JSON list of C-alpha atoms in Angstrom, two decimals:
[
{"chain": "K", "resi": 166, "resn": "UNK", "atom": "CA", "xyz": [0.00, 0.00, 0.00]},
{"chain": "K", "resi": 167, "resn": "UNK", "atom": "CA", "xyz": [0.96, 3.60, -0.55]},
{"chain": "K", "resi": 168, "resn": "UNK", "atom": "CA", "xyz": [-0.09, 6.71, 1.39]},
{"chain": "K", "resi": 169, "resn": "UNK", "atom": "CA", "xyz": [-0.15, 10.36, 0.37]},
{"chain": "K", "resi": 170, "resn": "UNK", "atom": "CA", "xyz": [-0.39, 13.15, 2.94]},
{"chain": "K", "resi": 171, "resn": "UNK", "atom": "CA", "xyz": [-1.76, 16.45, 1.68]},
{"chain": "K", "resi": 172, "resn": "UNK", "atom": "CA", "xyz": [-1.31, 19.39, 4.07]},
{"chain": "K", "resi": 173, "resn": "UNK", "atom": "CA", "xyz": [-3.86, 22.21, 3.69]},
{"chain": "K", "resi": 174, "resn": "UNK", "atom": "CA", "xyz": [-4.47, 25.65, 5.13]},
{"chain": "K", "resi": 175, "resn": "UNK", "atom": "CA", "xyz": [-8.25, 26.07, 5.22]},
{"chain": "K", "resi": 176, "resn": "UNK", "atom": "CA", "xyz": [-9.69, 29.47, 6.18]},
{"chain": "K", "resi": 177, "resn": "UNK", "atom": "CA", "xyz": [-12.13, 29.19, 9.08]},
{"chain": "K", "resi": 178, "resn": "UNK", "atom": "CA", "xyz": [-15.08, 30.31, 6.96]},
{"chain": "K", "resi": 179, "resn": "UNK", "atom": "CA", "xyz": [-14.39, 27.49, 4.45]},
{"chain": "K", "resi": 180, "resn": "UNK", "atom": "CA", "xyz": [-13.97, 24.54, 6.84]},
{"chain": "K", "resi": 181, "resn": "UNK", "atom": "CA", "xyz": [-17.49, 23.09, 6.47]},
{"chain": "K", "resi": 182, "resn": "UNK", "atom": "CA", "xyz": [-17.56, 23.51, 2.70]},
{"chain": "K", "resi": 183, "resn": "UNK", "atom": "CA", "xyz": [-14.04, 22.12, 2.37]},
{"chain": "K", "resi": 184, "resn": "UNK", "atom": "CA", "xyz": [-15.03, 19.02, 4.34]},
{"chain": "K", "resi": 185, "resn": "UNK", "atom": "CA", "xyz": [-18.12, 18.46, 2.18]},
{"chain": "K", "resi": 186, "resn": "UNK", "atom": "CA", "xyz": [-16.10, 19.00, -1.00]},
{"chain": "K", "resi": 187, "resn": "UNK", "atom": "CA", "xyz": [-13.36, 16.65, 0.22]},
{"chain": "K", "resi": 188, "resn": "UNK", "atom": "CA", "xyz": [-16.00, 13.95, 0.92]},
{"chain": "K", "resi": 189, "resn": "UNK", "atom": "CA", "xyz": [-17.46, 14.22, -2.59]},
{"chain": "K", "resi": 190, "resn": "UNK", "atom": "CA", "xyz": [-14.00, 14.42, -4.18]},
{"chain": "K", "resi": 191, "resn": "UNK", "atom": "CA", "xyz": [-12.70, 11.39, -2.28]},
{"chain": "K", "resi": 192, "resn": "UNK", "atom": "CA", "xyz": [-15.76, 9.32, -3.20]},
{"chain": "K", "resi": 193, "resn": "UNK", "atom": "CA", "xyz": [-15.52, 10.31, -6.87]},
{"chain": "K", "resi": 194, "resn": "UNK", "atom": "CA", "xyz": [-11.80, 9.47, -7.05]},
{"chain": "K", "resi": 195, "resn": "UNK", "atom": "CA", "xyz": [-12.34, 6.14, -5.27]},
{"chain": "K", "resi": 196, "resn": "UNK", "atom": "CA", "xyz": [-15.11, 5.20, -7.71]},
{"chain": "K", "resi": 197, "resn": "UNK", "atom": "CA", "xyz": [-13.36, 6.31, -10.90]},
{"chain": "K", "resi": 198, "resn": "UNK", "atom": "CA", "xyz": [-9.57, 6.04, -10.51]},
{"chain": "K", "resi": 199, "resn": "UNK", "atom": "CA", "xyz": [-7.81, 2.69, -10.56]},
{"chain": "K", "resi": 200, "resn": "UNK", "atom": "CA", "xyz": [-5.94, 1.97, -7.34]},
{"chain": "K", "resi": 201, "resn": "UNK", "atom": "CA", "xyz": [-7.57, 4.72, -5.25]},
{"chain": "K", "resi": 202, "resn": "UNK", "atom": "CA", "xyz": [-8.63, 3.24, -1.90]},
{"chain": "K", "resi": 203, "resn": "UNK", "atom": "CA", "xyz": [-10.07, 6.28, -0.12]},
{"chain": "K", "resi": 204, "resn": "UNK", "atom": "CA", "xyz": [-8.84, 8.87, 2.33]},
{"chain": "K", "resi": 205, "resn": "UNK", "atom": "CA", "xyz": [-9.30, 10.29, 5.81]},
{"chain": "K", "resi": 206, "resn": "UNK", "atom": "CA", "xyz": [-9.13, 13.85, 7.13]},
{"chain": "K", "resi": 207, "resn": "UNK", "atom": "CA", "xyz": [-7.48, 15.20, 10.25]},
{"chain": "K", "resi": 208, "resn": "UNK", "atom": "CA", "xyz": [-7.89, 18.71, 11.69]},
{"chain": "K", "resi": 209, "resn": "UNK", "atom": "CA", "xyz": [-5.31, 20.09, 14.10]},
{"chain": "K", "resi": 210, "resn": "UNK", "atom": "CA", "xyz": [-6.54, 20.48, 17.67]},
{"chain": "K", "resi": 211, "resn": "UNK", "atom": "CA", "xyz": [-4.17, 23.43, 18.09]},
{"chain": "K", "resi": 212, "resn": "UNK", "atom": "CA", "xyz": [-4.78, 25.19, 14.78]},
{"chain": "K", "resi": 213, "resn": "UNK", "atom": "CA", "xyz": [-8.19, 24.42, 13.23]},
{"chain": "K", "resi": 214, "resn": "UNK", "atom": "CA", "xyz": [-7.06, 25.93, 9.91]},
{"chain": "K", "resi": 215, "resn": "UNK", "atom": "CA", "xyz": [-4.45, 23.16, 9.55]},
{"chain": "K", "resi": 216, "resn": "UNK", "atom": "CA", "xyz": [-5.93, 20.09, 7.87]},
{"chain": "K", "resi": 217, "resn": "UNK", "atom": "CA", "xyz": [-4.35, 16.87, 6.65]},
{"chain": "K", "resi": 218, "resn": "UNK", "atom": "CA", "xyz": [-5.99, 14.58, 4.13]},
{"chain": "K", "resi": 219, "resn": "UNK", "atom": "CA", "xyz": [-4.35, 11.18, 3.94]},
{"chain": "K", "resi": 220, "resn": "UNK", "atom": "CA", "xyz": [-5.09, 9.06, 0.89]},
{"chain": "K", "resi": 221, "resn": "UNK", "atom": "CA", "xyz": [-4.51, 5.35, 0.52]},
{"chain": "K", "resi": 222, "resn": "UNK", "atom": "CA", "xyz": [-3.49, 3.91, -2.84]},
{"chain": "K", "resi": 223, "resn": "UNK", "atom": "CA", "xyz": [-2.88, 0.35, -3.97]},
{"chain": "K", "resi": 224, "resn": "UNK", "atom": "CA", "xyz": [0.53, 1.37, -5.39]},
{"chain": "K", "resi": 225, "resn": "UNK", "atom": "CA", "xyz": [2.78, 4.34, -6.06]},
{"chain": "K", "resi": 226, "resn": "UNK", "atom": "CA", "xyz": [2.29, 3.74, -9.81]},
{"chain": "K", "resi": 227, "resn": "UNK", "atom": "CA", "xyz": [-1.50, 4.15, -9.44]},
{"chain": "K", "resi": 228, "resn": "UNK", "atom": "CA", "xyz": [-1.07, 7.44, -7.58]},
{"chain": "K", "resi": 229, "resn": "UNK", "atom": "CA", "xyz": [1.52, 8.75, -10.07]},
{"chain": "K", "resi": 230, "resn": "UNK", "atom": "CA", "xyz": [-0.88, 7.99, -12.91]},
{"chain": "K", "resi": 231, "resn": "UNK", "atom": "CA", "xyz": [-3.58, 10.02, -11.09]},
{"chain": "K", "resi": 232, "resn": "UNK", "atom": "CA", "xyz": [-1.22, 12.80, -9.97]},
{"chain": "K", "resi": 233, "resn": "UNK", "atom": "CA", "xyz": [0.30, 13.22, -13.46]},
{"chain": "K", "resi": 234, "resn": "UNK", "atom": "CA", "xyz": [0.47, 17.04, -13.53]},
{"chain": "K", "resi": 235, "resn": "UNK", "atom": "CA", "xyz": [0.17, 17.62, -9.73]},
{"chain": "K", "resi": 236, "resn": "UNK", "atom": "CA", "xyz": [-3.14, 19.47, -10.17]},
{"chain": "K", "resi": 237, "resn": "UNK", "atom": "CA", "xyz": [-5.74, 16.79, -10.86]},
{"chain": "K", "resi": 238, "resn": "UNK", "atom": "CA", "xyz": [-9.04, 18.22, -12.05]},
{"chain": "K", "resi": 239, "resn": "UNK", "atom": "CA", "xyz": [-10.87, 16.16, -9.41]},
{"chain": "K", "resi": 240, "resn": "UNK", "atom": "CA", "xyz": [-9.21, 18.27, -6.68]},
{"chain": "K", "resi": 241, "resn": "UNK", "atom": "CA", "xyz": [-9.94, 21.66, -8.29]},
{"chain": "K", "resi": 242, "resn": "UNK", "atom": "CA", "xyz": [-12.84, 22.59, -5.97]},
{"chain": "K", "resi": 243, "resn": "UNK", "atom": "CA", "xyz": [-10.73, 21.77, -2.91]},
{"chain": "K", "resi": 244, "resn": "UNK", "atom": "CA", "xyz": [-7.99, 24.10, -4.16]},
{"chain": "K", "resi": 245, "resn": "UNK", "atom": "CA", "xyz": [-10.54, 26.91, -4.52]},
{"chain": "K", "resi": 246, "resn": "UNK", "atom": "CA", "xyz": [-11.42, 26.61, -0.82]},
{"chain": "K", "resi": 247, "resn": "UNK", "atom": "CA", "xyz": [-7.97, 26.04, 0.68]},
{"chain": "K", "resi": 248, "resn": "UNK", "atom": "CA", "xyz": [-4.28, 26.39, 0.03]},
{"chain": "K", "resi": 249, "resn": "UNK", "atom": "CA", "xyz": [-2.49, 23.09, -0.48]},
{"chain": "K", "resi": 250, "resn": "UNK", "atom": "CA", "xyz": [0.74, 23.55, 1.50]},
{"chain": "K", "resi": 251, "resn": "UNK", "atom": "CA", "xyz": [2.51, 20.28, 0.74]},
{"chain": "K", "resi": 252, "resn": "UNK", "atom": "CA", "xyz": [2.23, 16.74, -0.60]},
{"chain": "K", "resi": 253, "resn": "UNK", "atom": "CA", "xyz": [4.31, 13.91, 0.87]},
{"chain": "K", "resi": 254, "resn": "UNK", "atom": "CA", "xyz": [4.32, 10.27, -0.17]},
{"chain": "K", "resi": 255, "resn": "UNK", "atom": "CA", "xyz": [5.01, 7.21, 1.96]},
{"chain": "K", "resi": 256, "resn": "UNK", "atom": "CA", "xyz": [5.19, 3.48, 1.47]},
{"chain": "K", "resi": 257, "resn": "UNK", "atom": "CA", "xyz": [2.97, 1.82, 4.06]},
{"chain": "K", "resi": 258, "resn": "UNK", "atom": "CA", "xyz": [5.19, -0.50, 6.07]},
{"chain": "K", "resi": 259, "resn": "UNK", "atom": "CA", "xyz": [2.59, -1.71, 8.56]},
{"chain": "K", "resi": 260, "resn": "UNK", "atom": "CA", "xyz": [-0.91, -0.82, 9.72]},
{"chain": "K", "resi": 261, "resn": "UNK", "atom": "CA", "xyz": [-1.98, -1.93, 13.18]},
{"chain": "K", "resi": 262, "resn": "UNK", "atom": "CA", "xyz": [-5.12, 0.22, 13.41]},
{"chain": "K", "resi": 263, "resn": "UNK", "atom": "CA", "xyz": [-8.37, -1.44, 14.43]},
{"chain": "K", "resi": 264, "resn": "UNK", "atom": "CA", "xyz": [-11.98, -0.45, 13.87]}
]
């Protein structure tokens, strides 16, 4: 598995709309892009404008195919609501989380 961490600065007045847009965007990518396995969102307890979205991909190759020009059309509405600060990629070594 492969993980991608997107760091965002979301203005306070856009938080609710950003979350709704992220939900729709994540679902659309999961349903239409090969290898996309979904995502989760974290909001900083210390700075509510700091948001992480962490996507799970079957492989780095699948994500690179999606990411192609680093501004996928599917993420356009999210970029209108927030500033994407950084993108980091990680190979998943182990996952011991439980539901």
